[in-house]
Coordinates of C-alpha atoms in Angstrom, one line a residue:
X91 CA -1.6 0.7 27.0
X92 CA -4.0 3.7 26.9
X93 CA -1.4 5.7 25.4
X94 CA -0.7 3.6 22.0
X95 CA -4.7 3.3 21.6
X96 CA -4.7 6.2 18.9
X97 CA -1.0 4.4 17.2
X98 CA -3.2 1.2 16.8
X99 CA -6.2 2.6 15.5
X100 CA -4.4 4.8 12.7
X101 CA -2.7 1.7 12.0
X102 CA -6.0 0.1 11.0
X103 CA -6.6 3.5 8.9
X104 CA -3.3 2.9 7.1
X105 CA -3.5 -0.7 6.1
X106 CA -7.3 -0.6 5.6
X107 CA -8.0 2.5 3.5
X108 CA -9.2 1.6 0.1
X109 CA -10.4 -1.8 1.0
X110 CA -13.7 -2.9 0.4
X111 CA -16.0 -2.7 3.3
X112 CA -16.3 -7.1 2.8
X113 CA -12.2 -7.1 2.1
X114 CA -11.6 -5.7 5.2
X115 CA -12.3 -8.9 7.5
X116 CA -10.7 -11.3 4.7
X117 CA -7.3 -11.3 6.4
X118 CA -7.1 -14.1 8.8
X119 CA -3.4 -12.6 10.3
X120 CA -3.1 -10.9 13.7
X121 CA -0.3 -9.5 15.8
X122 CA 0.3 -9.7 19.4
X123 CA 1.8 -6.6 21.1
X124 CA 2.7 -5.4 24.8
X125 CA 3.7 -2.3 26.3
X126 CA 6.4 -2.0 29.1
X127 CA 8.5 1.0 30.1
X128 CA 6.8 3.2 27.3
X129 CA 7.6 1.0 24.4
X130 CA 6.0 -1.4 22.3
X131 CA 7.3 -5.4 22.0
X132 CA 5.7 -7.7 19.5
X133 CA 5.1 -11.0 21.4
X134 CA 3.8 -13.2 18.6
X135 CA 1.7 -13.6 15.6
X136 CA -1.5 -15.3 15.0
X137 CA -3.9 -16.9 12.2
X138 CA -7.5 -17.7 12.1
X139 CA -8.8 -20.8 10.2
X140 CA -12.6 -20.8 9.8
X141 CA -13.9 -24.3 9.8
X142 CA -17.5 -24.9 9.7
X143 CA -21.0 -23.2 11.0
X144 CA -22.9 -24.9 14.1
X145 CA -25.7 -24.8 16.0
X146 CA -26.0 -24.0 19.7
X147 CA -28.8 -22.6 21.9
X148 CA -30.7 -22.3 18.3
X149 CA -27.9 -19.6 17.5
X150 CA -25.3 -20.4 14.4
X151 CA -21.5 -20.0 15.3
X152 CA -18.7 -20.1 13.7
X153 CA -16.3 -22.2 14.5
X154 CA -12.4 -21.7 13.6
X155 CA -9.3 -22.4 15.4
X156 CA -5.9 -20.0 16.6
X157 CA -3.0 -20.7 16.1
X158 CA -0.2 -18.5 18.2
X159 CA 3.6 -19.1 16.8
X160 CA 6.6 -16.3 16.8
X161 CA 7.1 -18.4 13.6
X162 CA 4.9 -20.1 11.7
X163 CA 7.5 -22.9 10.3
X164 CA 8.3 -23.9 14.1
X165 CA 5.9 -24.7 17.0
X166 CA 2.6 -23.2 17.3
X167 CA -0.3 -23.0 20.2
X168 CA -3.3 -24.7 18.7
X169 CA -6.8 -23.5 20.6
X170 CA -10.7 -23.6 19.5
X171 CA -13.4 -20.9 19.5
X172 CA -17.0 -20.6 18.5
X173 CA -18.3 -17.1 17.3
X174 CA -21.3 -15.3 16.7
X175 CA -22.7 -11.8 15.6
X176 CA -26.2 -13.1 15.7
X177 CA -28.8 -10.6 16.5
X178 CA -26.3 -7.7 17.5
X179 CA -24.7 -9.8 20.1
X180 CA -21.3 -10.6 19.7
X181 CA -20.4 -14.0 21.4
X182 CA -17.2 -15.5 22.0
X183 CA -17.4 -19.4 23.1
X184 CA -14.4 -21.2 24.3
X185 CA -13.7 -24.5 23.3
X186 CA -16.1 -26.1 26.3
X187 CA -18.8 -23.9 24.4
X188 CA -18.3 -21.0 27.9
X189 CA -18.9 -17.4 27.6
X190 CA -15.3 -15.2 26.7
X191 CA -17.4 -12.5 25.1
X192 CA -20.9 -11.5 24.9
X193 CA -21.7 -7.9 23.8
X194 CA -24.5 -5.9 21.9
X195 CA -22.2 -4.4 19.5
X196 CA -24.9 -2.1 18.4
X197 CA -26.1 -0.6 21.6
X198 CA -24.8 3.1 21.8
X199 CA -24.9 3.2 25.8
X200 CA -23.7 1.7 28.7
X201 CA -24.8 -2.0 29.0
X202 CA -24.1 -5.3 30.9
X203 CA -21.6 -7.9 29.5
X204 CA -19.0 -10.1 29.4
X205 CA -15.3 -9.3 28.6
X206 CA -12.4 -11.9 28.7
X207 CA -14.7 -14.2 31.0
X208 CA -15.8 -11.0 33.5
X209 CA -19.5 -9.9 33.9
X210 CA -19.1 -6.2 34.3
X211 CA -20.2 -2.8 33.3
X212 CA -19.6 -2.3 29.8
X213 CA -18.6 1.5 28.4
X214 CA -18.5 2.9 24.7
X215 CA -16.4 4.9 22.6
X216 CA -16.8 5.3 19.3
X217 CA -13.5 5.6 17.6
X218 CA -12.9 8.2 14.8
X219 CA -10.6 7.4 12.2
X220 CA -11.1 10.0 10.0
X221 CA -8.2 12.4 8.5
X222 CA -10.2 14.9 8.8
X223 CA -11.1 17.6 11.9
X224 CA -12.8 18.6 14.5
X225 CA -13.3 15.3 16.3
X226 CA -16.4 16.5 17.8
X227 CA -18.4 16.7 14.4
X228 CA -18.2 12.5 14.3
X229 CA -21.6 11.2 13.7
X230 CA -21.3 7.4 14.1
X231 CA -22.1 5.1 11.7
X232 CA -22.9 1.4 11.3
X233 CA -18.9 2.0 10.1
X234 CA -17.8 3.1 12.9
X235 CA -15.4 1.1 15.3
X236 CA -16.4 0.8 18.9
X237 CA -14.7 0.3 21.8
X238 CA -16.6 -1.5 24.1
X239 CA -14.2 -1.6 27.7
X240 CA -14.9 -2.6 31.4
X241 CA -16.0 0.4 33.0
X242 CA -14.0 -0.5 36.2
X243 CA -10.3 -1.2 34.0
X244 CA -10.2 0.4 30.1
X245 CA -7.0 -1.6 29.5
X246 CA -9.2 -4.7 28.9
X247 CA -11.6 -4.0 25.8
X248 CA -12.6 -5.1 22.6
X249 CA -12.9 -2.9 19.1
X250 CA -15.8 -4.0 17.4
X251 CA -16.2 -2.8 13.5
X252 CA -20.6 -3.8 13.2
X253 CA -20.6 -3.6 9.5
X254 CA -18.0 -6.1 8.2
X255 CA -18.7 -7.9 11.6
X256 CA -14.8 -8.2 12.9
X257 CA -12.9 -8.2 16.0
X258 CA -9.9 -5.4 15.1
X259 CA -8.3 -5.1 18.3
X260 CA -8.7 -6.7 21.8
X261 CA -7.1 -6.1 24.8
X262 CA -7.2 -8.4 28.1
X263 CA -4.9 -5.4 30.1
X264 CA -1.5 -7.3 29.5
X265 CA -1.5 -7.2 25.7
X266 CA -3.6 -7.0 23.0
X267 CA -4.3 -8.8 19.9
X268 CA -4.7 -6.3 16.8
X269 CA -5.8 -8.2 13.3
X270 CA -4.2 -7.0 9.7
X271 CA -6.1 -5.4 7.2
X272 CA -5.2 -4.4 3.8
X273 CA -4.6 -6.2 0.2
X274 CA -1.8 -7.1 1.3
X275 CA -2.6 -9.0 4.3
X276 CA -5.6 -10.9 2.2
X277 CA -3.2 -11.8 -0.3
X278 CA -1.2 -13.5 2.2
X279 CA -3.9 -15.0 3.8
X280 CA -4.8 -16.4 0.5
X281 CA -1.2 -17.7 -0.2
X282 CA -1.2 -19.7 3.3
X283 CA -4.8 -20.9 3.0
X284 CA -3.7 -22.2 -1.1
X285 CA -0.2 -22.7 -0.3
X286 CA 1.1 -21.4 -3.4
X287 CA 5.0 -21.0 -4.0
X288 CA 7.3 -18.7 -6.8
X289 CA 10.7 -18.7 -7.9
X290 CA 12.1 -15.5 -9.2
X291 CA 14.4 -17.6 -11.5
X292 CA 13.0 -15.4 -14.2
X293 CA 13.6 -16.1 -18.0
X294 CA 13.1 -13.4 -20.6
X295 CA 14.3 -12.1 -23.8
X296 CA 15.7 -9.0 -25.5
X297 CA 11.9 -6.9 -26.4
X298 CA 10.6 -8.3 -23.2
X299 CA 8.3 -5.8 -21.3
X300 CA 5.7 -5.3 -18.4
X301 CA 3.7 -2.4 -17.8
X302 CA 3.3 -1.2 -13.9
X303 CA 0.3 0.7 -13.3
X304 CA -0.5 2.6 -10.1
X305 CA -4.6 3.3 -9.5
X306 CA -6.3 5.2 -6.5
X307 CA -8.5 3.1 -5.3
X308 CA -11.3 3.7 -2.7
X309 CA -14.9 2.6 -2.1
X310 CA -18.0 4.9 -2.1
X311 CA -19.5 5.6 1.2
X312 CA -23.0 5.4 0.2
X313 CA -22.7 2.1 -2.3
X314 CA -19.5 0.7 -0.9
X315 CA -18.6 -0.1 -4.8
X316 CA -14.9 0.4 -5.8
X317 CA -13.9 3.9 -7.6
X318 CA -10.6 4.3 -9.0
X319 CA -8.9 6.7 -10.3
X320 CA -5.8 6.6 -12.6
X321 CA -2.4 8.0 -11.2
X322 CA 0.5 6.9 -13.7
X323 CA 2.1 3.8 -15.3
X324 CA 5.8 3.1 -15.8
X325 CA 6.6 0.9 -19.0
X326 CA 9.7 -1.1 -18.3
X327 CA 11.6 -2.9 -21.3
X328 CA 14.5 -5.2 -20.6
X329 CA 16.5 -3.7 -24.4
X330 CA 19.8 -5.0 -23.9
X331 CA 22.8 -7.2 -22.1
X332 CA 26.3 -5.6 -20.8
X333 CA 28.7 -5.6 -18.4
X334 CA 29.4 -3.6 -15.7
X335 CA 31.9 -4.2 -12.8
X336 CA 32.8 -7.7 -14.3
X337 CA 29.2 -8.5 -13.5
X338 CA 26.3 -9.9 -16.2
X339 CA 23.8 -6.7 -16.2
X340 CA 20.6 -6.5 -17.6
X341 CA 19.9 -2.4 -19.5
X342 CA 16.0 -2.0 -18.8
X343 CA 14.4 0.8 -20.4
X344 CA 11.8 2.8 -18.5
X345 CA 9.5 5.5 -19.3
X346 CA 6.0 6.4 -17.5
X347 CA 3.5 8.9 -17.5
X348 CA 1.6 10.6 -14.8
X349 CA -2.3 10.7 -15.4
X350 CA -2.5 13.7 -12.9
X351 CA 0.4 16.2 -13.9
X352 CA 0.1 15.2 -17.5
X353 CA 3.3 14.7 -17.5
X354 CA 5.9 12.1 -19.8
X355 CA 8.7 10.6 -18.3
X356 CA 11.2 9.7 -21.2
X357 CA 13.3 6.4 -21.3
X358 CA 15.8 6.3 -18.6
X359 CA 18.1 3.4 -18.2
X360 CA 17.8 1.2 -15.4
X361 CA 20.6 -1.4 -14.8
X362 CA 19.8 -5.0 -13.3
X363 CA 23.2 -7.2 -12.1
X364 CA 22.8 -10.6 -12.0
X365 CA 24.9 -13.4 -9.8
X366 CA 24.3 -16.5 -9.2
X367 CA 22.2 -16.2 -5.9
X368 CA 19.7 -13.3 -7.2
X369 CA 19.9 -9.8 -9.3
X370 CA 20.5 -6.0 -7.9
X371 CA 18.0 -3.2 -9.2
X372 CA 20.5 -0.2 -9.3
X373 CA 23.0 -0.8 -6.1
X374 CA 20.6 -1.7 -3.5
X375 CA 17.9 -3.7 -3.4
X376 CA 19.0 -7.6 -3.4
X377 CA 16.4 -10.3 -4.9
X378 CA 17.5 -14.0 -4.2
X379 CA 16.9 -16.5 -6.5
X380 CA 14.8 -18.9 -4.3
X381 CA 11.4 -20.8 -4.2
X382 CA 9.3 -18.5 -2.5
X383 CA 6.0 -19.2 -0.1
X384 CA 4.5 -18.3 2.9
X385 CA 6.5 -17.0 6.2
X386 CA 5.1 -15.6 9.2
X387 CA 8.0 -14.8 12.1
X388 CA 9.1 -12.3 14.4
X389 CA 12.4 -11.1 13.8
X390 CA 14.6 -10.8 17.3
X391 CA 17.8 -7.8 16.6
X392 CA 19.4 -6.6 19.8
X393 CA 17.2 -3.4 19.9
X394 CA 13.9 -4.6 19.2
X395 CA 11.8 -7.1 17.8
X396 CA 10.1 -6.7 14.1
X397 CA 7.8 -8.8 11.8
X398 CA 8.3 -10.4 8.8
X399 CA 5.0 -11.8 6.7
X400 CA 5.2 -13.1 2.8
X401 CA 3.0 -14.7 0.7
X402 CA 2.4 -15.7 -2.8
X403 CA -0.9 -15.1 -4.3
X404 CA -2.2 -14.6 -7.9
X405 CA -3.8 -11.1 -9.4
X406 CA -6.2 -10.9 -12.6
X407 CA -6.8 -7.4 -14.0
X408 CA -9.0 -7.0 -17.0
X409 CA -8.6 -11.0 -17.3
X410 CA -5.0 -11.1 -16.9
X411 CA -4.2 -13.3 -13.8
X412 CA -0.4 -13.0 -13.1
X413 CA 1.9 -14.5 -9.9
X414 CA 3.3 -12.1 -7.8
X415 CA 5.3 -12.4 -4.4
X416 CA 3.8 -10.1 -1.2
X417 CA 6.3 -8.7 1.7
X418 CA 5.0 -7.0 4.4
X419 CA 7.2 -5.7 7.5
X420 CA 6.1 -3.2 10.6
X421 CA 5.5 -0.2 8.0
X422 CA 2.9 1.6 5.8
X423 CA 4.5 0.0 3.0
X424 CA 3.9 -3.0 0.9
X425 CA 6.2 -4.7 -0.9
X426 CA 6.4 -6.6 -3.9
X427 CA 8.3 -8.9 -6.0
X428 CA 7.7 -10.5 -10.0
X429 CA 8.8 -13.9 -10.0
X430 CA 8.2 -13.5 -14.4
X431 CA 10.6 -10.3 -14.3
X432 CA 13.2 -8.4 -12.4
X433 CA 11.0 -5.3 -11.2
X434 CA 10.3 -5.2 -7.5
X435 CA 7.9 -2.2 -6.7
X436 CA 5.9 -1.4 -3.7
X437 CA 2.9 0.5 -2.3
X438 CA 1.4 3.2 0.0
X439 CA -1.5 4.4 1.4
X440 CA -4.4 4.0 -1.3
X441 CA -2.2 4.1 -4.1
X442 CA -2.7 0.5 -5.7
X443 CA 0.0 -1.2 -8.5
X444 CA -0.9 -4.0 -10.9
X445 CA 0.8 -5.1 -14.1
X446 CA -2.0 -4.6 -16.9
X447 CA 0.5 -6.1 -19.3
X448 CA 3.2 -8.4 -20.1
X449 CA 5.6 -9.8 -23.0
X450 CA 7.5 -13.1 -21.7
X451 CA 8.9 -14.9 -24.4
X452 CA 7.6 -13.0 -26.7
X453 CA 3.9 -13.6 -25.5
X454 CA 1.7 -10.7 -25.2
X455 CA -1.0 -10.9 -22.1
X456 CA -3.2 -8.0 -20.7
X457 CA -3.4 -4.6 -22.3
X458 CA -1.6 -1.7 -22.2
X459 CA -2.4 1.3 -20.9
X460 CA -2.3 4.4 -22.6
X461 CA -1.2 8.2 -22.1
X462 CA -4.2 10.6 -22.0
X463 CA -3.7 14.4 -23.0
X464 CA -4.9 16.9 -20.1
X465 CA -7.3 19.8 -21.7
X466 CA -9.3 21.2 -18.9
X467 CA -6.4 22.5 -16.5
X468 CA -2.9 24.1 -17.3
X469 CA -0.2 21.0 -17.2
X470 CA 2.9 20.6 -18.5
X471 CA 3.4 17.9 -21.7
X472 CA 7.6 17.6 -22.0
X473 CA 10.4 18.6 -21.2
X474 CA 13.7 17.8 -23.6
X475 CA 17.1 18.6 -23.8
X476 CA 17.6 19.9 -27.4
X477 CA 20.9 20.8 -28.0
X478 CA 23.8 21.5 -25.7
X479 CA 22.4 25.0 -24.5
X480 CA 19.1 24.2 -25.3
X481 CA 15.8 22.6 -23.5
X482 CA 12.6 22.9 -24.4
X483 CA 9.7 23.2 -22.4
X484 CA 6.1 21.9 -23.7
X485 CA 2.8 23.5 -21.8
X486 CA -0.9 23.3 -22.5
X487 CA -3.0 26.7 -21.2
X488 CA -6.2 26.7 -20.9
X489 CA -6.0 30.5 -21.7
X490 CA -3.3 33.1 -22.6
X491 CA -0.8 34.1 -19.8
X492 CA 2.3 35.7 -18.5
X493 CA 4.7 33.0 -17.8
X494 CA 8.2 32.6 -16.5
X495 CA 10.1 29.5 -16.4
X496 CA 13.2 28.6 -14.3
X497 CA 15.6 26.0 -14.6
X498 CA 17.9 25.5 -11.4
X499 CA 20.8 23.3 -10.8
X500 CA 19.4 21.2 -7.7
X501 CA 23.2 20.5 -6.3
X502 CA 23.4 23.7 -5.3
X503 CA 20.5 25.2 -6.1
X504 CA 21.7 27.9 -8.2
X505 CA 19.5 29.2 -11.5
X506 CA 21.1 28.3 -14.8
X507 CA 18.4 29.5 -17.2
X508 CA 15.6 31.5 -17.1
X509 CA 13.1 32.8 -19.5
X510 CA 9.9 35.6 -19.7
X511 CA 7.3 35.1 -22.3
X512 CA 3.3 34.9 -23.0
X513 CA 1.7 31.8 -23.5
X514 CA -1.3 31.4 -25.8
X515 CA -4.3 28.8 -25.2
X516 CA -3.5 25.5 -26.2
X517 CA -0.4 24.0 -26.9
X518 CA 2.8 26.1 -26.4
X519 CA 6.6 25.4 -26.9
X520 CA 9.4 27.3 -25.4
X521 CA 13.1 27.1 -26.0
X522 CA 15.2 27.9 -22.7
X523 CA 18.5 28.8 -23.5
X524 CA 22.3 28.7 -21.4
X525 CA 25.5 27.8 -22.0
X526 CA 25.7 26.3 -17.8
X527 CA 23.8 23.1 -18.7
X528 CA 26.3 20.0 -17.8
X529 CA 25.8 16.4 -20.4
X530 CA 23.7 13.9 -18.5
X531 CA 23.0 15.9 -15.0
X532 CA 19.4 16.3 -14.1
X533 CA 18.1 20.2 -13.2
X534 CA 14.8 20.9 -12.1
X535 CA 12.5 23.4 -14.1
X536 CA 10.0 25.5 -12.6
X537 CA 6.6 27.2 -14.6
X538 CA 5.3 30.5 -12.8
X539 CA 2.1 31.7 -14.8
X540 CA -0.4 34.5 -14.6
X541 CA -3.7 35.4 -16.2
X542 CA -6.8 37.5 -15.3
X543 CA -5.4 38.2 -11.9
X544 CA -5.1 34.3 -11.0
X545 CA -2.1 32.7 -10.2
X546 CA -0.1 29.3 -10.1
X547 CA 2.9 27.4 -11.0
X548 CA 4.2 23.5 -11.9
X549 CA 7.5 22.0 -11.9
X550 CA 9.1 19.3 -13.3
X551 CA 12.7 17.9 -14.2
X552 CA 14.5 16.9 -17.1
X553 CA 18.2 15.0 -17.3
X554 CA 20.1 17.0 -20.3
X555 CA 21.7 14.4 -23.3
X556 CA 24.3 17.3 -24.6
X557 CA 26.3 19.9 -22.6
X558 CA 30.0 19.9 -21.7

């Protein structure tokens, strides 16, 4: 087990970055894991139901119960515990009130306790999970996980994170117990603990929108208050009805820009087929028309074994609460599904989406956001396919420069078009010109500039409307 130690903890990095310091603890789901013949096997799943504070030896404990199920519809292993991080010990009380754990999760140095029932030698390490290097420059923090671990057997230790006051990982030397952490995770904690349901039986009208907006989102080190910054938003339109392949489909328009390049993303056409079980976005992904709500399971496939958690929870932004649909499998993503309209999307790392705005029915709720113009870096504004042999290529400069701009057919990488001019400060607009550019293909363009000896470059694409 001492060999997927560093796999667990980046785990915990992965789901938990960009969580609130409080958030972090507010998923009550947990995974159980083994390791035989140099391979990981998920065992089961657990959840955690807090029930109510009491009193014992003139120390408060809280008292919640486990249950253990592969899934959570079917039979599950009920058991009661009483926990406490009173005073800088952390004590773990069976359901006869007798010691499982008892530690000083803030001591920094060897100590005397109690692990998994055993009196022993205790040892620390203090876990970094930071991206960044050389290890040796860690100066622990009250943030900092600790692995507290018999001195006599490391495969049977607990992780201990002393500000939010959890238990992320424990390990009796046959498997170990590792909770979830991430928005996602709360949100499905929320669904179970409210159980809310959703049916993606959406009903909408031509004009029908919602805007998708994707935020950075990370909490300050020093004040542990949320900062965010703004990444890009897609506006999605549902504009028309046809059909293709003797199926109903559904013509959304999209277009988006990116808060970071600058850069607009014209309308494109996205095409939604609908049957009478569910819908297709393009020809892949499958959404079922169902009643949604929470499931927990493992999922058993000849080669391994895999989990599958869902939930249902609500989200208000700016005071607009909307339902959405969580899915969460044994990746860095998270998934997502509308039950008021046919746009599935998903997340990674700290990148965070929410719907700021909606028109069902023709009833307006949230606010849209709106494109910002970049002044105080080089970026580029548009690219558009004029005319046949035509694109043209909008840049801001901060000052004047030498630029060259490439256009390059990405099938086989060949260069179509290319172009040498000066740019001016501010706003410039340059025609590129060949008589290679195909109707409807897209071709990716390339801006190479120079100026007072400094150097640097953007790209971008653009899908051409003319050609042969």
């Amino acid at each position: 087990m001492k060999h997927i130690f560093t796999t667990i903890l980046l785990l915990v990095v992965v789901f938990s970055f960009g969580q609130s310091r409080k958030e972090l603890a507010n998923s009550k789901l947990y995974y159980r894991t083994t390791y035989f013949d140099n391979k990981n096997e998920f065992i089961g799943l657990q959840t955690r139901t807090d029930l109510q504070d009491t009193i014992i030896d003139k120390i408060k404990y809280r008292k919640f119960q486990t249950e253990d199920f592969k899934d959570y519809s079917d039979k599950k292993e009920t058991k009661t515990f009483y926990e406490s991080f009173s005073k800088d010990i952390y004590c773990l009380l069976d359901k006869n009130k007798n010691i499982i754990h008892k530690i000083n999760y803030k001591n920094n140095k060897e100590q005397t306790g109690t692990i998994f029932g055993k009196e022993t030698q205790i040892s620390l390490e203090f876990l970094d999970t930071r991206s960044s290097y050389p290890r040796d420059s860690l100066i622990p923090s009250n943030k900092t996980p600790r692995k507290y671990y018999h001195k006599e057997n490391t495969e049977i230790y607990l992780v201990i994170i002393p500000d939010i006051q959890t238990i992320a990982v424990s390990s009796n030397g046959e498997f170990y117990t590792k909770q979830l952490m991430g928005n996602n995770y709360n949100d499905i904690t929320k669904g179970l603990q409210n159980s809310y349901t959703a049916s993606t039986k959406f009903d909408i009208e031509k004009g029908d929108e919602i805007q998708l907006f994707y935020r950075r989102k990370w909490y300050n080190d020093t004040t542990n208050m949320a900062e965010y910054e703004d990444k890009q938003f897609k506006n999605i339109k549902y504009v028309s009805d046809t059909i293709v392949n003797e199926k109903s489909t559904l013509k959304l328009e999209v277009e988006g820009y990116n808060y970071l390049s600058g850069s607009y993303e014209k309308p494109e056409e996205l095409l939604i087929s609908i049957t009478d079980s569910g819908y297709y976005v393009g020809n892949q992904l499958f959404v079922p028309f169902k009643d949604y709500k929470t499931e927990l399971k493992l999922i058993e496939t000849k080669n391994e074994k895999s989990l599958f958690l869902q939930g249902v929870t609500y989200d208000t932004i700016n005071g607009y609460s909307y339902q959405k649909i969580v899915q969460a499998n044994n990746d860095p993503y998270r998934y997502y599904i509308l039950p008021f309209f046919p746009m599935p999307f998903m997340e990674f790392g700290n990148v965070q989406g929410v719907i700021t705005y909606s028109k069902i029915k023709g009833i307006e709720k949230g606010k849209k956001q709106e494109r910002t113009y970049i002044t105080n870096k080089n970026n580029i504004r548009d690219i558009s396919s004029k005319s046949k042999n035509e694109i043209e290529v909008i840049v801001y400069f901060i000052e004047k420069a030498d630029v060259e701009i490439y256009i390059q057919d990405p099938d086989n990488e060949r260069i179509v078009a290319t172009s040498e001019t000066k740019a001016k400060k501010g706003l410039n607009s340059f025609i590129i010109y060949s008589d290679d550019f195909k109707k409807d293909k897209t071709y990716e363009v390339q801006v190479n500039y120079k100026n007072n000896n400094i150097s640097g470059s953007f790209s971008n694409s653009v899908k051409t409307k003319y050609g042969q």
